[in-house]
XYZ file of C-alpha atoms in Angstrom:
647
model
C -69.196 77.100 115.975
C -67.546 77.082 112.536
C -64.943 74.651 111.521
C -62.283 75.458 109.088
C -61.012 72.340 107.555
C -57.353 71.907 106.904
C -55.879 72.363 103.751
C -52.728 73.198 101.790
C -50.934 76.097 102.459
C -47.978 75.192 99.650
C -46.186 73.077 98.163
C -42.523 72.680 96.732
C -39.953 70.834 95.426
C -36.039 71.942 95.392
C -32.828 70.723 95.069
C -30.091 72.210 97.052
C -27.214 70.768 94.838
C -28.363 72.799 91.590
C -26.537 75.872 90.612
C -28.055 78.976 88.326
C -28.327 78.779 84.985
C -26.581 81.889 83.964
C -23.684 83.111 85.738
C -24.090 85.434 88.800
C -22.671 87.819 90.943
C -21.110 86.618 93.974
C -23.311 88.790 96.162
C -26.523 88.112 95.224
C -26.935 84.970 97.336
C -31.028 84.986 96.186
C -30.291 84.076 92.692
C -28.420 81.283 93.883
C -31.730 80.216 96.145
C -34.381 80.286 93.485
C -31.977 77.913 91.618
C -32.397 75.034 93.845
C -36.649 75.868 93.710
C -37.632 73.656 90.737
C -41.454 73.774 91.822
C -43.749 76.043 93.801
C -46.907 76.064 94.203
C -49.640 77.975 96.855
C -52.604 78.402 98.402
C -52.385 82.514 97.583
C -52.102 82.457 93.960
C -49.556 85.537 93.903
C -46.458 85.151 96.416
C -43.528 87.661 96.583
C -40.231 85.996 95.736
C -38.684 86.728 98.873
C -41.415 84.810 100.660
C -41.195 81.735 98.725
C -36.802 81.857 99.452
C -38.038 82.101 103.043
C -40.119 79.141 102.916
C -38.041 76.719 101.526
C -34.927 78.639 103.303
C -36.691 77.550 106.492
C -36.910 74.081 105.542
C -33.457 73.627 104.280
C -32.249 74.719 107.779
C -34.304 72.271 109.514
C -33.161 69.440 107.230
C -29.277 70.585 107.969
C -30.189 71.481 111.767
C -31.229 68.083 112.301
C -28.771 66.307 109.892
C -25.837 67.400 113.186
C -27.212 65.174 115.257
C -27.743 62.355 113.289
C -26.772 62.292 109.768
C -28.743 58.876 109.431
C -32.037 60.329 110.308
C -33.779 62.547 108.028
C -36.438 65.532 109.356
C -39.425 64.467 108.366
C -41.862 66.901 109.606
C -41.950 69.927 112.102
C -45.217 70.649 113.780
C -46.525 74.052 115.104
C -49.940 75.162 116.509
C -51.837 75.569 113.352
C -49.226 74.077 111.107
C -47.282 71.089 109.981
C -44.625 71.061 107.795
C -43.926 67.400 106.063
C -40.351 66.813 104.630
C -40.021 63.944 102.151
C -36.853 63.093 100.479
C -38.187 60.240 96.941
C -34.736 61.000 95.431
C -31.144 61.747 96.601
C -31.091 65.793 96.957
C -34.736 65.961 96.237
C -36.589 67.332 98.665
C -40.677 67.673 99.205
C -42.144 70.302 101.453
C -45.487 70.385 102.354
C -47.225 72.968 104.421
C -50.695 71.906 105.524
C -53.294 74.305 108.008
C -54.796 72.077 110.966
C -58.288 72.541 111.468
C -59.392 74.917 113.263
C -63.087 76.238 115.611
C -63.698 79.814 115.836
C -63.009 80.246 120.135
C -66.543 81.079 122.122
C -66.835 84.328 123.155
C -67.905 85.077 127.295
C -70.704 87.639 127.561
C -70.511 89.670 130.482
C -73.398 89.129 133.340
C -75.636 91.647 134.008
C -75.976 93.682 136.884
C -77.334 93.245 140.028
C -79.195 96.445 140.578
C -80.638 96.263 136.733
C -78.896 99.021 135.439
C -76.703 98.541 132.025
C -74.024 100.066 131.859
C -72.622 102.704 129.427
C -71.534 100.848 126.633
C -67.831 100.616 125.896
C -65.773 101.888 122.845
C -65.587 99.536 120.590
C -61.938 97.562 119.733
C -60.371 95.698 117.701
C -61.122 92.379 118.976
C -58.621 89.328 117.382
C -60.298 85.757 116.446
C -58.817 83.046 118.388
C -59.015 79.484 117.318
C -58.704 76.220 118.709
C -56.833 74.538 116.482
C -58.058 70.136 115.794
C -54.017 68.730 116.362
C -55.020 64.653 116.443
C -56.612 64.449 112.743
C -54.001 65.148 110.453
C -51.622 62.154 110.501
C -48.144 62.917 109.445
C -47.617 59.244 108.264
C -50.709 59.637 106.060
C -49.949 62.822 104.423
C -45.958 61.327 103.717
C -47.840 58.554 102.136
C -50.065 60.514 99.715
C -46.850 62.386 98.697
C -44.930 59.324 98.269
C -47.689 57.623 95.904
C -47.952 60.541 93.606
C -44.255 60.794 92.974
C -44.669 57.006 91.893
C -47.316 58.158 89.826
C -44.985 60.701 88.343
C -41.872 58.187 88.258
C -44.170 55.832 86.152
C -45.466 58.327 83.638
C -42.061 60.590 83.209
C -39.463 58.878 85.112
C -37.435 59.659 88.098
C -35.914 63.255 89.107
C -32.642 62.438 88.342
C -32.799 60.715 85.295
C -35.156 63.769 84.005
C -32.437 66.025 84.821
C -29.750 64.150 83.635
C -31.330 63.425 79.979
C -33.667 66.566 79.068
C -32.387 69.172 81.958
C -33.180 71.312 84.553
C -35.780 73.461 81.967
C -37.833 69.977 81.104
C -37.584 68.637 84.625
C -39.704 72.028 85.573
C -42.137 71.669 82.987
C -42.935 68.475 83.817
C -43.362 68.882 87.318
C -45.670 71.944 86.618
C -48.020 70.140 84.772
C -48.204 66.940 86.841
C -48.329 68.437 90.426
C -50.013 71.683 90.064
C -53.507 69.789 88.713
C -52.929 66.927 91.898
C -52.143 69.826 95.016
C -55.235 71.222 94.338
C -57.412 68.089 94.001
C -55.757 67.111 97.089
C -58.464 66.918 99.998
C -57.093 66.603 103.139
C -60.238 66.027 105.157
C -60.566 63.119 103.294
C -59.693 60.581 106.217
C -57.174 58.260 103.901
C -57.539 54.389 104.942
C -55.475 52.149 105.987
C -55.591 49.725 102.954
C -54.342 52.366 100.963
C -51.027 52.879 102.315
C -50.548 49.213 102.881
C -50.290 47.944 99.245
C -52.765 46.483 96.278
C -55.519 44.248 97.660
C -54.700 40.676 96.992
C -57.538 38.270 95.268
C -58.398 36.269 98.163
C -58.406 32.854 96.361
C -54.790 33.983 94.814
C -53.483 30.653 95.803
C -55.575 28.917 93.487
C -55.140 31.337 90.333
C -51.158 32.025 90.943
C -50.568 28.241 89.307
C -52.846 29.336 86.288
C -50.812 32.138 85.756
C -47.382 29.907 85.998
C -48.760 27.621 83.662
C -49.240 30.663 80.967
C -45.729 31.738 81.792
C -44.420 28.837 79.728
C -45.788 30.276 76.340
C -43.948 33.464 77.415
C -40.099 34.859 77.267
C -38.737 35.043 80.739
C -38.208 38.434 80.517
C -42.017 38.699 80.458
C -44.058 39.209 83.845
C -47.392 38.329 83.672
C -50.426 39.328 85.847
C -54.105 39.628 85.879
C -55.933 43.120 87.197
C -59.613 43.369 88.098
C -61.158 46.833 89.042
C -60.485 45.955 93.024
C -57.869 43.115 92.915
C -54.043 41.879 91.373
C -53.987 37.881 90.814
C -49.642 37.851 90.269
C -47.775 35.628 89.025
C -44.507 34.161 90.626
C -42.801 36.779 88.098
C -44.498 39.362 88.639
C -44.321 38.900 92.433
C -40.339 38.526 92.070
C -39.727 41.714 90.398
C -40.914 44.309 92.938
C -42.692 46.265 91.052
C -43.991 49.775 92.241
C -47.681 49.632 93.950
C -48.781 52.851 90.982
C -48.127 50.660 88.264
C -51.118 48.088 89.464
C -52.951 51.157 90.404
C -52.731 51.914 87.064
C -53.722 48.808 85.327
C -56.291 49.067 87.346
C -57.886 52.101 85.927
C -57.493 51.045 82.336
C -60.093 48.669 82.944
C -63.702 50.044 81.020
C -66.642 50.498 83.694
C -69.078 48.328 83.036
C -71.962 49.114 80.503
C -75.288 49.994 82.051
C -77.597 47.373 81.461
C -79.853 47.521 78.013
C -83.044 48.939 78.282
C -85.758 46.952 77.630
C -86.545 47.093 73.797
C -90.539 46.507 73.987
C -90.362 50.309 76.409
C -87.763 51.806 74.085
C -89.752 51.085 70.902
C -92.971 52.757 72.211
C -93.307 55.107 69.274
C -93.314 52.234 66.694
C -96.435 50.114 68.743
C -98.478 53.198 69.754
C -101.394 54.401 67.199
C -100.501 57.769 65.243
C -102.179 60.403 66.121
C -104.602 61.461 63.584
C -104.100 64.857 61.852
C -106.700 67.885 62.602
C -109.833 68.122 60.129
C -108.810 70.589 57.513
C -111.702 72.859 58.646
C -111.138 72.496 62.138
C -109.950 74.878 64.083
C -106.343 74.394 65.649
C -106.707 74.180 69.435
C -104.153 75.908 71.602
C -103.791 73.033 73.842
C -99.679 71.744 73.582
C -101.604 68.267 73.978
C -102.706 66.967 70.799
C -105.684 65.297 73.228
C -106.801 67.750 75.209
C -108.995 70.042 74.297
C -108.362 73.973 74.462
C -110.369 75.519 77.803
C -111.846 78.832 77.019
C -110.837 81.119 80.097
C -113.887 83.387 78.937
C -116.630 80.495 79.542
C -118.966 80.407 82.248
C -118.352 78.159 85.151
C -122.032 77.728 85.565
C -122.589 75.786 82.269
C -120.175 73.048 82.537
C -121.164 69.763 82.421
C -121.055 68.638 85.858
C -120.696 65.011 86.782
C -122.609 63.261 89.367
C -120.050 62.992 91.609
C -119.268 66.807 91.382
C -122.586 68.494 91.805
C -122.308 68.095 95.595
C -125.720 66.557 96.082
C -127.821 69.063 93.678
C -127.963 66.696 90.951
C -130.233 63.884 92.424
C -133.588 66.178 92.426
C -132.820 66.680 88.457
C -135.313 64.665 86.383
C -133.278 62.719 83.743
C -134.703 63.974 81.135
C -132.590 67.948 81.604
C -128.966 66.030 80.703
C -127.367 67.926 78.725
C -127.309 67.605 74.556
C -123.415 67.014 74.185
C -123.706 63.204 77.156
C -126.323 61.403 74.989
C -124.530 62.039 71.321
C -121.171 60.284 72.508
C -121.843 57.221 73.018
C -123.179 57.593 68.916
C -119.959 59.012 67.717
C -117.964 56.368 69.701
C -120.366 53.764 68.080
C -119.741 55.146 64.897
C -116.212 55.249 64.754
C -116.190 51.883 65.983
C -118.264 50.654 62.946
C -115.461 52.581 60.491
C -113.691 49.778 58.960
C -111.292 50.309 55.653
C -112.981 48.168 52.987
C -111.194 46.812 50.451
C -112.788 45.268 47.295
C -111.161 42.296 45.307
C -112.149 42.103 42.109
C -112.214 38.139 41.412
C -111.703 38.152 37.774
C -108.742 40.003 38.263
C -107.595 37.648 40.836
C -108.172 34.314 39.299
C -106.790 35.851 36.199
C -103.107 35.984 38.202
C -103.632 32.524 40.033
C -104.019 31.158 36.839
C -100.722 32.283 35.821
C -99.385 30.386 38.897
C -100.734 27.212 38.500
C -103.709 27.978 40.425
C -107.699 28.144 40.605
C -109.820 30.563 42.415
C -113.424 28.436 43.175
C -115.788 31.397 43.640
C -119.072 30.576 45.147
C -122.587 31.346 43.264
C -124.222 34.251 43.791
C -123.830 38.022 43.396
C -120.362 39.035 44.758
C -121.819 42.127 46.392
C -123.685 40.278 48.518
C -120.951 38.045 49.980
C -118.761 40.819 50.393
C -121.371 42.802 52.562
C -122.340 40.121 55.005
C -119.106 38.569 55.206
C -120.837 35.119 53.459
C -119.329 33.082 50.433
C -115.762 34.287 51.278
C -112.821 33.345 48.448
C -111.275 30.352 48.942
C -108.072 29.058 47.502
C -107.725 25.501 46.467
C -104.453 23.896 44.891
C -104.379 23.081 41.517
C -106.355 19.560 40.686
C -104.918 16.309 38.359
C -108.002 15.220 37.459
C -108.421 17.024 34.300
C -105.891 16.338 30.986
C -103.572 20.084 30.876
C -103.231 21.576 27.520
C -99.839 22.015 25.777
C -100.172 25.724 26.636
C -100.411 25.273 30.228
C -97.319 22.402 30.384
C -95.502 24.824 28.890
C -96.022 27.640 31.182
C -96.094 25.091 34.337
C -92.603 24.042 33.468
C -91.620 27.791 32.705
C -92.878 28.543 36.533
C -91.379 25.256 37.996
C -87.916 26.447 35.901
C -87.961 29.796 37.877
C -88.644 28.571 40.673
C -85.889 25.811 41.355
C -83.571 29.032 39.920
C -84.607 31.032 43.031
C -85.112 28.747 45.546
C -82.282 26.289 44.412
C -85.040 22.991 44.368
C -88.114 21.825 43.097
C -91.445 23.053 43.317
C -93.263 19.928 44.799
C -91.459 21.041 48.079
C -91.852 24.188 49.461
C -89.141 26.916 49.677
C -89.236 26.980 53.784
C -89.104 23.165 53.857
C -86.409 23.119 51.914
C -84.417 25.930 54.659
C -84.845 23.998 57.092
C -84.113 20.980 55.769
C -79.861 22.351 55.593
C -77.649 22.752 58.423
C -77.382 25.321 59.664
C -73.615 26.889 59.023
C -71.319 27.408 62.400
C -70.475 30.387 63.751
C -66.721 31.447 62.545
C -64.297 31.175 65.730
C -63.810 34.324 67.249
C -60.551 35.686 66.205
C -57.834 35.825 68.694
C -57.056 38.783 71.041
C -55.598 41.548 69.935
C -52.964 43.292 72.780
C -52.593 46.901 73.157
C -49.110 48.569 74.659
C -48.635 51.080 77.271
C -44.817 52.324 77.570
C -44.255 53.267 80.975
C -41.070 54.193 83.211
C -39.227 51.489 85.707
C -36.694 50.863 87.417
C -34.897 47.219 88.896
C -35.432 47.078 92.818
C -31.660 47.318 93.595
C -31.262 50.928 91.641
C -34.551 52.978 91.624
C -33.299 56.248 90.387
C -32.048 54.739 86.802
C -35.582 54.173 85.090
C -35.787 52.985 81.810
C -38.854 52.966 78.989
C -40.750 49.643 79.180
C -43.540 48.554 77.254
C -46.849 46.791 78.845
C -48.862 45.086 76.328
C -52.580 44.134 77.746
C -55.669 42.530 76.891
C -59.424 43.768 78.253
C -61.546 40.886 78.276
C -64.495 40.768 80.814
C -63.645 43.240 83.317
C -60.320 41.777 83.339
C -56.935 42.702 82.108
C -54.080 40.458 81.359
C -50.768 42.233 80.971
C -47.280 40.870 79.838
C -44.965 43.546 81.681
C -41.012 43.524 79.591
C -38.577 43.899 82.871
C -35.980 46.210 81.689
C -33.083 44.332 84.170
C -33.727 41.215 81.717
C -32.444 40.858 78.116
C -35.367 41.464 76.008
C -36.868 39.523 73.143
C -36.768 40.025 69.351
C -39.271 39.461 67.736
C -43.044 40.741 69.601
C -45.135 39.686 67.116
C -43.912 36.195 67.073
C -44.498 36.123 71.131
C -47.663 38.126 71.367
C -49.271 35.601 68.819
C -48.387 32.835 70.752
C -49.685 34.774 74.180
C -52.985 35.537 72.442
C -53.719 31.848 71.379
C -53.969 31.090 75.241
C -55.095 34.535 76.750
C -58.971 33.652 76.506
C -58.682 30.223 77.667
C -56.352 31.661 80.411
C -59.289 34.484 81.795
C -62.148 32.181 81.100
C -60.024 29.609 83.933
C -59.586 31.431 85.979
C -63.314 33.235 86.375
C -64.453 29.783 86.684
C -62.174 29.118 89.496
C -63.208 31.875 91.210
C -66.865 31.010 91.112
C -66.275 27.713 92.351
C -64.250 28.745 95.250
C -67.225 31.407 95.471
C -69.469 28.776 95.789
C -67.183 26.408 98.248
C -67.536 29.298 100.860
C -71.165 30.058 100.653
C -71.495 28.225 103.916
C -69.320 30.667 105.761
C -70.848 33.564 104.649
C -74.470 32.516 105.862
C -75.937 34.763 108.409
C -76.537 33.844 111.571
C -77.746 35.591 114.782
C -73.920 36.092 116.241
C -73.107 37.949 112.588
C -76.161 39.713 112.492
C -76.475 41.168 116.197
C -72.241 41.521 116.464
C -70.421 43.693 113.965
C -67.853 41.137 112.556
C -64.173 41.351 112.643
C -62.165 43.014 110.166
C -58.155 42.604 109.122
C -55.943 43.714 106.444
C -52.647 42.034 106.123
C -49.720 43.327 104.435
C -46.866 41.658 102.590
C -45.057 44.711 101.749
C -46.141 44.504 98.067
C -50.133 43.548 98.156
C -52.586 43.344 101.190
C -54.990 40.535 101.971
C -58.091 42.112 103.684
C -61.794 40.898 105.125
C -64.232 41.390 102.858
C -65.334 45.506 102.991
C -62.343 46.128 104.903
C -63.083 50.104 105.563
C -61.048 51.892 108.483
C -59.598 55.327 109.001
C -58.560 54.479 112.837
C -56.328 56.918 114.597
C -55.147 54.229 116.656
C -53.984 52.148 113.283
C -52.445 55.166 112.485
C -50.616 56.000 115.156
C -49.399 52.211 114.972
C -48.287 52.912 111.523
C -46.232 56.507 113.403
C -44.955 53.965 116.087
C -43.723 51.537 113.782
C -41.993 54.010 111.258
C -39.950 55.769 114.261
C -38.611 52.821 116.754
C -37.992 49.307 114.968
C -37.924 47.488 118.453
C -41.892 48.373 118.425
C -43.272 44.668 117.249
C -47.160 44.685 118.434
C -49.396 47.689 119.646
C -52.564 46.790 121.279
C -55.089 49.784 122.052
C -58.644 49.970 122.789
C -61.382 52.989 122.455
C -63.567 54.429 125.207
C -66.590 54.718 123.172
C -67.216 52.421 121.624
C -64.481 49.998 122.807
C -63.200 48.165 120.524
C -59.746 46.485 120.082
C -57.209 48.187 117.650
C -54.266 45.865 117.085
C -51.332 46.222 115.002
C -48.424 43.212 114.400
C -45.411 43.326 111.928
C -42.760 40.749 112.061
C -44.893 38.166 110.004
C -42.425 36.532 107.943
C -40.537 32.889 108.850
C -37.472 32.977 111.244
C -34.274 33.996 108.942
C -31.629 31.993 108.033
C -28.744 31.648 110.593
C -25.667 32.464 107.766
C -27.659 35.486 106.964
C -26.001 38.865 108.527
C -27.856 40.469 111.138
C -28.971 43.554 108.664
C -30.757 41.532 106.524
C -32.159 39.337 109.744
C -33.090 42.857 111.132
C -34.721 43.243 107.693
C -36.794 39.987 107.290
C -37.844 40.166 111.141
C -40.028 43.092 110.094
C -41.716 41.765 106.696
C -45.287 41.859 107.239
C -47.983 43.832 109.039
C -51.024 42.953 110.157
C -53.785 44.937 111.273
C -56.956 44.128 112.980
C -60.243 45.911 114.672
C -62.260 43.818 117.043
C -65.783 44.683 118.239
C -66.589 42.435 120.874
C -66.679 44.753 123.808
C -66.392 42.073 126.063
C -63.297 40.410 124.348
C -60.022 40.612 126.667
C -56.311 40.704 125.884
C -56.125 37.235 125.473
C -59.055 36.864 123.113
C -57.796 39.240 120.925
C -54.463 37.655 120.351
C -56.086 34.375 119.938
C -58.005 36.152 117.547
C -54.978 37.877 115.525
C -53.173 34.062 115.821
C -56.154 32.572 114.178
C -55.926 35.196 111.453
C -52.830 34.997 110.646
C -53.192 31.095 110.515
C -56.287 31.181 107.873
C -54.644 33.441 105.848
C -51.844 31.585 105.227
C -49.677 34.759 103.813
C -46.383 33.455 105.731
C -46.483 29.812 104.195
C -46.861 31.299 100.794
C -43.779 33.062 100.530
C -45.319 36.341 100.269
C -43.347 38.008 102.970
């Protein structure tokens, strides 16, 4: 059977608070409707007006039905046989409605038995027969799909700024614009069947040895303004800094860091391949006279299709046995005059002849003698005998005033070029300096992003805020300005004194990682438990960044419907669930922070009791209830996550 996979039906955004641009009649009550649409978007690329006003019509009254009975609790979605409808509310007013198709099977059809007596029947008139589907209700998680929307209005927030701010500074007109061209490109790369994990609805991963880098990044704070956050980004992890930690900033903006880190290069290819062309022999060019074979490969010889099969040149191995009652003597012309051409070309040599005269003639010149042996020259050239040899000049013999003169002359130019005399030689003297250093490298140079945020206690009222960052190694250091701080003066003056320590800074702290790398290579030896058991696997949360296991991967529907749980009723502390096949343990925890102060009201108790989740998959199908909370306890221990303050 066919499965349909789920999808978006449409998507808007309105505002029920805005009123029509142009003035109206009283009576026509749809103008007034389309006002408060500021986005639409659907799956049918041409929808009627009067659809669309029923669409969002229908989830305005939901929002307002359900607003009666508690005015505290928002609708957030409204479920159906093949649809849900998810309601979020980012913004004060602003409302996001998302219609998403379940999955869905094509229903099997019965066919009728035959009958008994092996007669058919007369066949039936043919009707209209309706397709029934069973529609797939437990994989499309309402928690997951409110998270998704939630991360790219972030997204949004941090490139453009918030709703209202947008509509309060450019208007309704630029606030439409803007949401056309952000949202209409990300509905439609939106793929629901894409099971979304756990991890990313939880936070930014954590660097697992943060508690070791953190101080690094302290220690660089001091160079800094205060109003400066720093942090370090790597293509999977955040290393913050107690700044950065204590401003709350939004989980897109290290998602974006993140992706302004290059990929890394492919690796060179190896020059020796890549210079083939340069090392191989030229081909030689055709004989002038030679005919041009047809053949596209300069070695291969054209094949006449017209020749006769029968007077090849068989081999040995391909006359099938004939060829052994052949006398020796019937081989054929073109075998026996190879081997003569190949011994031929072999004795081609390029000759070159030196005239000696000519030669001693410019040696002399230099300073130098040519000793040529007796004999005729011919001779010694032909049999390679009485070859040249070059001898230095000799003292022996009194020079004449002609030859001082043009000795000094040579020795003059010579100490002109080479910058010393000529009874040492020019390479002696090169390698006889030092060698010159290399030039320090110049320091880093930061780039600036400008980006929208907002202070934690009021996140409508964004302001502009410029990142400056430095790529250096698959790492990114960035000095985040926090717009609820008085700001600094002069930037030059404070990114010159950032850039004097950001290399020593990011070559630290890749060091420290390798060596607490290298402290817990023990651990992560294999032995026969790790290798026959699947190991355990846990991502904690702080709220802000999540510490996980090392390939933490899980799209659980039991995690999930944790998540659901813990969203709805805040009593729910711990859920504890376990498959049928296979079954394994599925446990969720929140409440990880230390016990709250006493003098603190019981809001903000209420609040810091639930700091923290934890989440962890065991696959020990033998493991009981106990085990597995000794198990979370001793996570929770190792981790450390409540003694650092995180939560």
């Amino acid at each position: 059977m066919s499965r349909v996979p789920s999808g978006l039906l449409y998507l808007a955004i309105y505002n029920p608070t805005l009123q029509p641009k142009r003035p109206v009649d009283d009576d026509d009550e749809d103008a007034e409707e389309q006002a408060h649409i500021l986005f639409y978007t659907s799956k049918e690329k041409a929808v009627s007006r009067d659809r669309m006003l029923r669409q969002i019509g229908l989830a305005k009254a939901l929002v307002n039905f359900s607003a009666l009975f508690n005015p505290n609790d928002e609708c957030e979605s409204v479920h159906s046989q093949s649809r849900r409808m998810i309601l979020v509310s980012p913004e004060p007013n602003f409302w996001f409605d998302a219609t998403v198709e379940l999955p869905k099977k094509v229903h099997g059809s019965t066919t009728s038995k035959p009958s008994s007596k092996g007669k058919s029947k007369p066949p039936a008139p043919k009707a209209s027969v309706e397709t029934v589907y069973d529609y797939d209700d437990g994989t499309v998680h309402d928690i997951a799909i409110r998270s998704q929307v939630l991360q790219a209005y972030e997204r949004f927030k941090l490139s453009h700024g918030s709703f209202t701010s947008i509509l309060l500074e450019l208007g309704q007109e630029a606030l439409e614009v803007q949401l056309e061209r952000f949202f209409t490109p990300w509905a439609w790369s939106w793929n629901l069947e894409d099971k979304p994990q756990i991890v990313e609805q939880l936070g930014v991963s954590l660097q697992p040895y943060y508690g070791s880098l953190t101080p690094l990044l302290d220690a660089f704070s001091v160079h800094i303004p205060e109003s400066v956050a720093p942090a370090v980004f790597t293509p999977t992890h955040i290393i913050p800094s107690t700044r950065y930690t204590s401003s709350a900033y939004p989980t897109a903006l290290a998602e974006l860091l993140m992706t302004m880190i290059p990929p890394p290069t492919s690796p060179v290819d190896d020059p020796l391949a890549s210079s083939v062309d340069t090392i191989r022999e030229p081909i030689p060019s055709p004989e002038p006279n030679k005919p041009k074979s047809d053949s596209s490969s300069p070695w291969l010889p054209a094949v006449n299709m017209n020749m006769d099969v029968r007077k090849w040149n068989w081999q040995s191995y391909l006359t099938f046995g004939k060829s052994r009652n052949q006398s020796p003597e019937k081989s054929s012309s073109p075998s026996q005059d190879a081997p003569k051409e190949e011994l031929q070309t072999d004795d081609r040599r390029q000759e070159v002849h030196v005239d000696a005269k000519s030669l001693q003639e410019a040696l002399t010149s230099e300073g130098l003698s040519l000793v040529v042996p007796d004999g005729n020259e011919g001779e010694g050239e032909g049999e390679g005998e009485g070859e040249d040899e070059v001898e230095p000049p000799s003292d022996s013999g009194p020079a004449s005033p002609e030859e001082e003169k043009e000795s000094d002359a040579l020795e003059n130019a010579l100490q002109l070029e080479w910058g010393t005399s000529t009874q040492e030689s020019p390479m002696s003297s090169m390698t006889i300096l030092p060698r010159p250093r290399a030039p320090s490298p110049p320091p880093p140079s930061f780039l600036c992003r400008r980006v929208h945020l907002a202070p934690p206690e009021d996140p409508i009222s964004t302001q502009k805020c410029d990142i400056h960052f430095y790529v250096h190694d698959s790492m990114i250091l960035t000095l985040i300005s926090d717009p609820s701080l008085p700001g600094f003066t002069d930037v030059e003056e404070f990114l010159s004194v950032a850039a004097q320590h950001a290399n020593h800074l990011l070559d630290k702290i890749q060091l420290t990682i390798q060596n607490a790398a290298l402290a817990r290579m023990s651990e992560s030896l294999p032995t026969a438990s790790k290798i026959l058991q699947s190991p355990d696997q846990h991502a904690i949360s702080t709220e802000q960044y999540v510490l996980q296991s090392p390939g933490f991967a899980s799209d659980s529907g039991h995690l999930q419907n944790a998540i659901s749980l813990f969203e709805r009723d805040p009593d729910v502390l711990e859920v504890y669930s376990r498959g049928q096949n296979p079954q394994n343990w599925h446990i969720a925890k929140r409440g990880l922070a230390a016990t709250p102060d006493s003098d603190d009201d019981a809001a903000v108790q209420s609040t810091q009791r639930l700091r923290g989740r934890a989440f962890l998959e065991i696959f020990k199908k033998e493991a009981s209830l106990p085990d597995v909370d000794n198990v979370l306890a001793g996570t929770l221990r190792k981790s450390g996550v409540a003694e650092s303050g995180l939560v």
